[in-house]
Coordinates of N, CA and C in Angstrom, one line a residue:
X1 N -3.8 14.3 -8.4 CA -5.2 14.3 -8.0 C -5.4 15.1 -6.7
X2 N -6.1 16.2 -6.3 CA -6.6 17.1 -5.8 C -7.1 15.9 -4.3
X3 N -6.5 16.2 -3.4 CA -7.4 15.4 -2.0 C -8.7 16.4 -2.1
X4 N -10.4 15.4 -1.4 CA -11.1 15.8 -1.3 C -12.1 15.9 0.3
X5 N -12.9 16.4 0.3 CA -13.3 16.6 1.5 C -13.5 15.6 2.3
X6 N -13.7 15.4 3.9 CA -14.1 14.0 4.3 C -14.1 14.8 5.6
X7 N -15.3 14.3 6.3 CA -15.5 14.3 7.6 C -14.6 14.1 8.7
X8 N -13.1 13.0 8.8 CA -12.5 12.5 9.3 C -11.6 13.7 8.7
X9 N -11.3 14.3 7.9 CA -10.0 14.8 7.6 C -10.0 16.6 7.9
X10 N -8.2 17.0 7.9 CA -8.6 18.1 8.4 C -7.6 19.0 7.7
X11 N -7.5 20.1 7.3 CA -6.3 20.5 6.2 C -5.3 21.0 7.0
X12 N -5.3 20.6 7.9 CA -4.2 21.1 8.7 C -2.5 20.6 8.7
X13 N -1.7 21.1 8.3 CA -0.5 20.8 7.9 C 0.1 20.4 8.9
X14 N -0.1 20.9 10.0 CA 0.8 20.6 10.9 C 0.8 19.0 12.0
X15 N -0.3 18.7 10.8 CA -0.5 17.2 12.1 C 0.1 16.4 11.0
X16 N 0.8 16.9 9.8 CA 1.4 15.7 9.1 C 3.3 15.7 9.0
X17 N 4.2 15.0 9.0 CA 5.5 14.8 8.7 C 5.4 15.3 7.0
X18 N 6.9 15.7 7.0 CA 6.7 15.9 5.4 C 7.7 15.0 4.7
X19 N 7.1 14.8 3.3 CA 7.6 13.1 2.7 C 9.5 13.2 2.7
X20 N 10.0 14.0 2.9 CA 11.7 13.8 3.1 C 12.2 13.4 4.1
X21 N 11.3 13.5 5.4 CA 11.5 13.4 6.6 C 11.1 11.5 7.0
X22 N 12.1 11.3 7.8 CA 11.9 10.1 8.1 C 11.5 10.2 9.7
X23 N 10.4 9.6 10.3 CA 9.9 9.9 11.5 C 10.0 8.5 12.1
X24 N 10.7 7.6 12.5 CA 10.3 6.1 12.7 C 9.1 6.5 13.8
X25 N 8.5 6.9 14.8 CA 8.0 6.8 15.8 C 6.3 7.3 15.4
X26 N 6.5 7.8 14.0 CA 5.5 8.3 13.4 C 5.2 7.3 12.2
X27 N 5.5 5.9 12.2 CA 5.3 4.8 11.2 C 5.0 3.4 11.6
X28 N 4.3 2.8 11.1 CA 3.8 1.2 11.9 C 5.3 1.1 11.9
X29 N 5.5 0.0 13.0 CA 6.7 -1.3 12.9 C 6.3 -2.3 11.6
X30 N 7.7 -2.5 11.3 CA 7.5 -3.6 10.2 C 6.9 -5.3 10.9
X31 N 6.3 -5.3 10.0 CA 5.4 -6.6 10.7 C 5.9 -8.1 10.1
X32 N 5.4 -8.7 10.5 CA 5.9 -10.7 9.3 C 6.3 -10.6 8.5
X33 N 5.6 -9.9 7.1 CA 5.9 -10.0 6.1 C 7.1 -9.2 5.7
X34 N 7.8 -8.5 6.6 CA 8.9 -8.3 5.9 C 10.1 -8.6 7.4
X35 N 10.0 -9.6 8.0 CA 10.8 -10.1 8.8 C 11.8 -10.6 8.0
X36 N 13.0 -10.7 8.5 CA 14.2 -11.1 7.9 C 14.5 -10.6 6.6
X37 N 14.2 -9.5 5.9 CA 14.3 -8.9 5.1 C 15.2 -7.4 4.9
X38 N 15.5 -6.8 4.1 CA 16.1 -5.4 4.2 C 14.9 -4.3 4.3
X39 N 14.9 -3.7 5.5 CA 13.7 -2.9 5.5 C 14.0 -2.0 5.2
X40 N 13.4 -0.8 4.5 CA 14.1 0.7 4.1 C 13.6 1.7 5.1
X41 N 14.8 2.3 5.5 CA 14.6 3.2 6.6 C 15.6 4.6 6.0
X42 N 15.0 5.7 6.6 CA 15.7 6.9 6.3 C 15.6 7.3 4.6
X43 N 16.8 7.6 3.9 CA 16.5 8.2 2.5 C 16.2 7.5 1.6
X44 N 16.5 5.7 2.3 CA 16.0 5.2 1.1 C 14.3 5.0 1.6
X45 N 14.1 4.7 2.6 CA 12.3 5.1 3.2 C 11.6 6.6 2.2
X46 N 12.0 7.5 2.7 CA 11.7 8.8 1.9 C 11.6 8.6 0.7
X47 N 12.5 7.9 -0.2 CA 12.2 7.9 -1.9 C 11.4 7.5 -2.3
X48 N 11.7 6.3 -1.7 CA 10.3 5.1 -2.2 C 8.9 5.8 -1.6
X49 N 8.9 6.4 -0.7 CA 7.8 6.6 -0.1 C 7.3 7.8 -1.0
X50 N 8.3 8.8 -1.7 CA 7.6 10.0 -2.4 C 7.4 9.3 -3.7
X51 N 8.1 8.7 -4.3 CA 7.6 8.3 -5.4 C 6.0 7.5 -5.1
X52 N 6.2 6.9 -4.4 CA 4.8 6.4 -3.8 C 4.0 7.2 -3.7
X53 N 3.7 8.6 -3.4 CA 2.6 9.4 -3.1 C 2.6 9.6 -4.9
X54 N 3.5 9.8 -5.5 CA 3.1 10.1 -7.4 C 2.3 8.8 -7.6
X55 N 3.1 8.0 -7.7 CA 2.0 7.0 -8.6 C 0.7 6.8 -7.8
X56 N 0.2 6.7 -7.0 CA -0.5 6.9 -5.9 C -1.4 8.2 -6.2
X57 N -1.2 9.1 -6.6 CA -2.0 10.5 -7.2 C -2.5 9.6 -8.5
X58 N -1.3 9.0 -9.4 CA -1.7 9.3 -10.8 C -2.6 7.8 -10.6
X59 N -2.8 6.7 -10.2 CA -3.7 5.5 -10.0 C -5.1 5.9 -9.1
X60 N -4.5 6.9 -8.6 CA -5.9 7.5 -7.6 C -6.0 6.5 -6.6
X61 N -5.1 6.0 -5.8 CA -5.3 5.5 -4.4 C -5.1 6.4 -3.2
X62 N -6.6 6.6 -2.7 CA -6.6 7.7 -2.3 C -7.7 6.9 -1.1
X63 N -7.1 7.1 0.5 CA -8.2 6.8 1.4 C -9.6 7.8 1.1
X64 N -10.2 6.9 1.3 CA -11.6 7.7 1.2 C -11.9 8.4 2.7
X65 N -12.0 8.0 4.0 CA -12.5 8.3 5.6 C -11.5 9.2 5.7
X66 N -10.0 9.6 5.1 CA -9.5 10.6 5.3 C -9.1 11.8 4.3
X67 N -10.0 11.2 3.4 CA -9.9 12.3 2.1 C -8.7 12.8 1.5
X68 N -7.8 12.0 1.6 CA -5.9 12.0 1.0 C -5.4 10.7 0.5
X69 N -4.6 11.2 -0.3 CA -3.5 9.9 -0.9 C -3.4 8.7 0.2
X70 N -3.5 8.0 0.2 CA -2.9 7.0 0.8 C -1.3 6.6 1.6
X71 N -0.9 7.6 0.6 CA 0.9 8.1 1.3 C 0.6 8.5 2.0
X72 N 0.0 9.4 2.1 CA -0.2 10.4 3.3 C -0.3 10.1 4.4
X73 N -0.9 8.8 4.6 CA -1.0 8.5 6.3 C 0.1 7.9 6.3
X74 N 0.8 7.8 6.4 CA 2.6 7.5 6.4 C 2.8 8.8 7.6
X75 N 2.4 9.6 6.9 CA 3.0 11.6 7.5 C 1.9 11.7 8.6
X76 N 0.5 11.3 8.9 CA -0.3 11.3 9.5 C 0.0 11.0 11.2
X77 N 0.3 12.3 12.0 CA 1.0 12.1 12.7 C -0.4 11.5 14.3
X78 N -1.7 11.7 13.3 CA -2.6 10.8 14.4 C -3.1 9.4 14.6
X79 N -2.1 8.9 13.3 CA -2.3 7.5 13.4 C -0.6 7.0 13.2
X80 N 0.4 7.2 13.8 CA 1.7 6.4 13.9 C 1.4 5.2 13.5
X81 N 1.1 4.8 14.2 CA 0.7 3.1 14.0 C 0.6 2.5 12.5
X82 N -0.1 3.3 11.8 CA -0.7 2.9 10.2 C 0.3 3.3 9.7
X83 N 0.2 2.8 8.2 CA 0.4 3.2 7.0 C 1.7 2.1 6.2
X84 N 2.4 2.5 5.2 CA 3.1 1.2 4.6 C 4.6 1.2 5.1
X85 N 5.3 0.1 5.2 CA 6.7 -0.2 5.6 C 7.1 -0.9 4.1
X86 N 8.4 -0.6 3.5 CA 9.4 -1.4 3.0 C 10.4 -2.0 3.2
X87 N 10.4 -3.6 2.2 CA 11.9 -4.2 2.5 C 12.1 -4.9 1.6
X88 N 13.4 -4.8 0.9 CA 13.8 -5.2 -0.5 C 14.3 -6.5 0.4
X89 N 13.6 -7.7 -0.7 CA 13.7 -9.5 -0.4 C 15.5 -9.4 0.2
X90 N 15.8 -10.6 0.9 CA 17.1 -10.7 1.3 C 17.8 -11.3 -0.2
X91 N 16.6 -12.5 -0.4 CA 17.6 -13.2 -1.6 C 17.4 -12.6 -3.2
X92 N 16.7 -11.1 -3.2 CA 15.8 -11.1 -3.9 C 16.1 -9.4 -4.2
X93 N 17.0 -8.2 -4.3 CA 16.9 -7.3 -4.0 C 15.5 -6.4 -5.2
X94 N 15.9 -7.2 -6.2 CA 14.4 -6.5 -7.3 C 13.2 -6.6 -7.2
X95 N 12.9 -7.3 -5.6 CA 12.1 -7.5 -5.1 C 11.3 -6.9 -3.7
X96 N 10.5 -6.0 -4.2 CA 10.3 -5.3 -2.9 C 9.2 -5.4 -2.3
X97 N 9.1 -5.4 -1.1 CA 7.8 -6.0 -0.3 C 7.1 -4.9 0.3
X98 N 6.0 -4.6 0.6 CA 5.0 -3.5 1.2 C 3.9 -3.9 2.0
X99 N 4.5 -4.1 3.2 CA 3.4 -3.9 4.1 C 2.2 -2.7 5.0
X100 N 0.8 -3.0 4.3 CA 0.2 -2.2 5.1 C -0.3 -3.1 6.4
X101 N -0.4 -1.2 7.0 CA -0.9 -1.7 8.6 C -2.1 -0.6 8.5
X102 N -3.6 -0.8 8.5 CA -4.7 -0.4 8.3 C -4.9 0.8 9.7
X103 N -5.3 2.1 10.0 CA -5.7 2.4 11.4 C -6.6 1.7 12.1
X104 N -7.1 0.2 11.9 CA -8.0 -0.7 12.8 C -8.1 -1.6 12.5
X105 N -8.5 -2.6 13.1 CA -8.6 -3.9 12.8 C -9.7 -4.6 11.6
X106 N -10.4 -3.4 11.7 CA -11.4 -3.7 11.0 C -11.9 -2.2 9.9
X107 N -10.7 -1.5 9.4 CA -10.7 -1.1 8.0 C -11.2 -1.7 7.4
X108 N -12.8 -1.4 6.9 CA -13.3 -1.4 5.3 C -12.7 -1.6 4.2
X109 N -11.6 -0.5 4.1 CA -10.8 -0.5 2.8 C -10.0 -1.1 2.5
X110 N -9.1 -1.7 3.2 CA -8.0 -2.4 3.2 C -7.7 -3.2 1.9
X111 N -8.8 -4.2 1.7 CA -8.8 -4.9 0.7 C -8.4 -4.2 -0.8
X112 N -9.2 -3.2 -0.4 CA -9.1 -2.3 -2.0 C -8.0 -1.3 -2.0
X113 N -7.9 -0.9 -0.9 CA -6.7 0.1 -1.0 C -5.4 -0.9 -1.0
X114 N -5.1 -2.0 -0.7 CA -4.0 -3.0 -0.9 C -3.4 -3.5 -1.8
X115 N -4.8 -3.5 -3.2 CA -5.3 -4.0 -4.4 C -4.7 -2.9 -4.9
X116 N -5.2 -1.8 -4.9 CA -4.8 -0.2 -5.7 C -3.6 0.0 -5.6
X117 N -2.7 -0.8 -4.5 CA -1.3 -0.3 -4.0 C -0.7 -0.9 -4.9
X118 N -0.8 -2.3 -5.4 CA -0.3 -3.1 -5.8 C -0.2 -2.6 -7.3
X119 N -1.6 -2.6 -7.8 CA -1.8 -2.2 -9.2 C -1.2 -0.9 -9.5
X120 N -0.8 0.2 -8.5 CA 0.1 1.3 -9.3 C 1.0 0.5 -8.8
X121 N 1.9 0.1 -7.7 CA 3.1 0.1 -7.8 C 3.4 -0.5 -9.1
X122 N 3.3 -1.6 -9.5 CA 3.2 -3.0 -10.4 C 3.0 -2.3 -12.0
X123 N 1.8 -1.9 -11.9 CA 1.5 -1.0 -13.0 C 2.2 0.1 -13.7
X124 N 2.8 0.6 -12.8 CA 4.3 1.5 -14.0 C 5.1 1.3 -12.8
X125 N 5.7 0.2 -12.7 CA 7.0 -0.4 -12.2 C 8.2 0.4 -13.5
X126 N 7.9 0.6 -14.1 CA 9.0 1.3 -14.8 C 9.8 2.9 -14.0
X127 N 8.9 3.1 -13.4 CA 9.2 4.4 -12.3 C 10.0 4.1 -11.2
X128 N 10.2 3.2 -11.4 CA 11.2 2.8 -9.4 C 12.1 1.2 -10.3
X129 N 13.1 1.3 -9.7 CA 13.9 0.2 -9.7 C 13.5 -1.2 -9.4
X130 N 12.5 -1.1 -9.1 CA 12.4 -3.2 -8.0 C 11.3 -3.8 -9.4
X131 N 11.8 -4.5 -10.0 CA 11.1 -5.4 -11.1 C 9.2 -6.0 -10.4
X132 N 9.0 -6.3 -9.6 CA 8.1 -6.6 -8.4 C 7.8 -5.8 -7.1
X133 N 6.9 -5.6 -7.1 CA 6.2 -5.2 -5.5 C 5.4 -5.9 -4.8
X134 N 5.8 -7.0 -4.0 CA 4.6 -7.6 -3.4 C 4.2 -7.1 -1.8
X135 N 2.6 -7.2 -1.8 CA 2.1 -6.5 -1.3 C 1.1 -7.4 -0.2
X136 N 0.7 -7.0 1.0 CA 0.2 -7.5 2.3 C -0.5 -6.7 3.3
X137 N -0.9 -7.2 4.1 CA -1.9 -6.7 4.8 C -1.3 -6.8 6.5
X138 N -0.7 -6.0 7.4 CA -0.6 -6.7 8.3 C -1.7 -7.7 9.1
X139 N -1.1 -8.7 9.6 CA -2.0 -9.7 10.5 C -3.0 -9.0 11.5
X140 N -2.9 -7.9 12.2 CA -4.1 -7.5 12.5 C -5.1 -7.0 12.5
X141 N -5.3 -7.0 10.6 CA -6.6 -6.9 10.5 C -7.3 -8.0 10.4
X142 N -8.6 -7.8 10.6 CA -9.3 -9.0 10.7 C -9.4 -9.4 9.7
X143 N -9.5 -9.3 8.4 CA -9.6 -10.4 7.4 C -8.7 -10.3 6.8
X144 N -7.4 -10.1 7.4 CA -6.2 -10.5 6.7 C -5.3 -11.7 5.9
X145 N -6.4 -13.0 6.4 CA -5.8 -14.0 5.8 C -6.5 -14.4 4.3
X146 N -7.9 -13.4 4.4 CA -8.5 -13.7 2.8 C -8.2 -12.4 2.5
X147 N -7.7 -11.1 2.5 CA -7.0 -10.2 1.7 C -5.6 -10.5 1.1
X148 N -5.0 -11.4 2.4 CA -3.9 -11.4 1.6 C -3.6 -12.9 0.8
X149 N -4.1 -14.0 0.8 CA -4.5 -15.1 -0.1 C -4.9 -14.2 -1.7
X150 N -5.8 -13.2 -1.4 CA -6.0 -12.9 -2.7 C -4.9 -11.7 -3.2
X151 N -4.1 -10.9 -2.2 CA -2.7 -10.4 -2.8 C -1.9 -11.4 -3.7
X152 N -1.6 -12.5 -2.9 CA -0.8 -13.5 -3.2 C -1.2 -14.1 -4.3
X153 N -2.5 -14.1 -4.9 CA -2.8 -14.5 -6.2 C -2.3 -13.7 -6.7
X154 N -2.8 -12.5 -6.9 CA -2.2 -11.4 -7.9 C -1.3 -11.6 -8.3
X155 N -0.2 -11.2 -7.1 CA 1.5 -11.1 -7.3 C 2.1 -12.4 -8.2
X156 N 0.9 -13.5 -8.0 CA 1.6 -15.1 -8.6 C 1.6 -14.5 -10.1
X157 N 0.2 -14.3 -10.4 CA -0.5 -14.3 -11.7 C 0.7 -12.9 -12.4
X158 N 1.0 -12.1 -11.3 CA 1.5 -10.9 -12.3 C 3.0 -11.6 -12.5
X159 N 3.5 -11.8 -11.4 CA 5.0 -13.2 -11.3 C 5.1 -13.5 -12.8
X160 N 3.8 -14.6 -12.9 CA 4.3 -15.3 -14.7 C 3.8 -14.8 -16.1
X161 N 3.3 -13.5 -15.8 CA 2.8 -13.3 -16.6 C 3.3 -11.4 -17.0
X162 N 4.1 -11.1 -16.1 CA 4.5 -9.6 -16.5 C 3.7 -8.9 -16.6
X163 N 2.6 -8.9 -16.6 CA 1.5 -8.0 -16.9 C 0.2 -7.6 -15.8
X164 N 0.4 -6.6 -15.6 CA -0.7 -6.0 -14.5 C -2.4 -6.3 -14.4
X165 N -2.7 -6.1 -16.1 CA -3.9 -6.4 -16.4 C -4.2 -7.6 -16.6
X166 N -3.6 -8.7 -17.2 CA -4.0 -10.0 -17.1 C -3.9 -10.9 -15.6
X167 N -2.9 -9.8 -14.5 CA -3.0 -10.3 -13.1 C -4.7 -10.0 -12.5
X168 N -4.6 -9.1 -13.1 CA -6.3 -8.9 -12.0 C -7.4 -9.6 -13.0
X169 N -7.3 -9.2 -14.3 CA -8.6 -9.8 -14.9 C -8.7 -11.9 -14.4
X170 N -7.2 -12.5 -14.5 CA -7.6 -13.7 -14.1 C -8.1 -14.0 -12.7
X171 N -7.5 -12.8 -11.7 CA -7.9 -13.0 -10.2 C -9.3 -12.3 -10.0
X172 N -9.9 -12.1 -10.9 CA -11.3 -11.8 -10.7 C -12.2 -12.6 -11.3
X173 N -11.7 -13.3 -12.3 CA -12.5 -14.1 -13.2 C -13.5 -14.4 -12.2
X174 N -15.0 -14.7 -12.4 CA -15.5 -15.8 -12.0 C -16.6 -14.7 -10.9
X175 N -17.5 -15.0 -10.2 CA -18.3 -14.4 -9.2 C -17.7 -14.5 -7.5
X176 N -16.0 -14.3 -7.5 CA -15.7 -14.1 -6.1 C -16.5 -13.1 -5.7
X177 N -16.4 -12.8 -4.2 CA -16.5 -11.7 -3.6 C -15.6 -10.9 -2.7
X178 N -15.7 -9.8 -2.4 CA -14.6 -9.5 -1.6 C -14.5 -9.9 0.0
X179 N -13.4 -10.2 0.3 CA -13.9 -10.6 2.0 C -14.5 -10.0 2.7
X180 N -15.1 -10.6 3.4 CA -15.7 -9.6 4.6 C -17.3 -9.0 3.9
X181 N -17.9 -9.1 2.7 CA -18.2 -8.5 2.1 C -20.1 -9.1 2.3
X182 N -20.9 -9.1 2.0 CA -21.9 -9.6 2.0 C -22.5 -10.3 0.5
X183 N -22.6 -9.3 -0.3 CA -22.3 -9.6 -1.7 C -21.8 -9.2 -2.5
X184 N -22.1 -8.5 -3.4 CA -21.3 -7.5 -4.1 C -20.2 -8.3 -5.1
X185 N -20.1 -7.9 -6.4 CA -18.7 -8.1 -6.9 C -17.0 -7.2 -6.2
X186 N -16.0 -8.5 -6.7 CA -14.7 -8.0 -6.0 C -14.6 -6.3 -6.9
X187 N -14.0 -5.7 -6.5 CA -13.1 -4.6 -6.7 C -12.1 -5.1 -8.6
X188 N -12.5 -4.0 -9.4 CA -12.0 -4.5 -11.0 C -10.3 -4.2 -10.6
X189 N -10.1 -3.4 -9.5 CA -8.3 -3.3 -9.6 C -7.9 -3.9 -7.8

């Protein structure tokens, strides 16, 4: 999928890292959710992370305020601080965990781009080796504890049920709304 225009974004190549390159100083720190865990740094960071920009094209999770994949702020050398960390479970290695760290405390998107992350990884899990991807929000965004309550549904629902689409259709059932939200129905992925 073609990135598209956005006020915030700029085509300039040289403010981004390129996906083989591992930059630690150019990536959030791993946060809670993958404390005590195997975190992937270096080639195995780079794989996961390019495979991650494909499925990520082909699901269309794509920041909207920066007009690119969502991998991308990984390479995004104006926001270090953001973007996702991995770590395959200690007890658990087909188990891989993804923490995002939002550029603010109070990202709009978060919830849905978290949701999107989950549904491609999850959704052709056949592309990468880890049976599971569970997925989180770091703690400093502000509605982090009802984004990731409702990760945590997902991941249960997709847990016993193998299936991507019966995880979200049950975790939507019903007239939730999205956190933070005023009204509005939740997000279908």
């Amino acid at each position: 999928m073609p990135e598209f225009p956005s006020p915030f974004s700029r085509a300039d190549d040289s403010l981004f890292d390129r996906y083989h390159e591992f930059v630690p100083e150019n990536l959030p720190e791993p946060g809670p959710f993958l404390d005590g865990h195997d975190v992937l740094t270096d080639d195995r960071h780079t794989a996961f992370h390019r495979l991650t920009k494909r499925l990520f094209d082909e699901r269309g999770v794509y920041d909207m305020t920066f007009g690119y994949n969502l991998a991308r702020l990984n390479l995004d050398d104006r926001h270090p601080a953001a973007g996702y960390r991995y770590a395959e479970e200690t007890d658990d290695s087909s188990t891989l965990r993804a923490e995002f760290t939002p550029t603010t405390p109070f990202c709009p998107q978060s919830h849905t781009l978290t949701i999107g992350s989950f549904r491609a990884w999850n959704g052709l899990s056949d592309r990468h080796e880890y049976d599971r991807v569970r997925v989180r929000v770091h703690p400093m965004h502000q509605q982090s504890t009802a984004i990731n309550d409702r990760l945590d549904e997902l991941d249960a629902r997709y847990r016993d049920t193998g299936r991507i689409d019966e995880a979200s259709e049950s975790a939507t059932a019903g007239s939730r709304r999205q956190p933070g939200s005023a009204g509005g129905e939740q997000s279908p992925f």
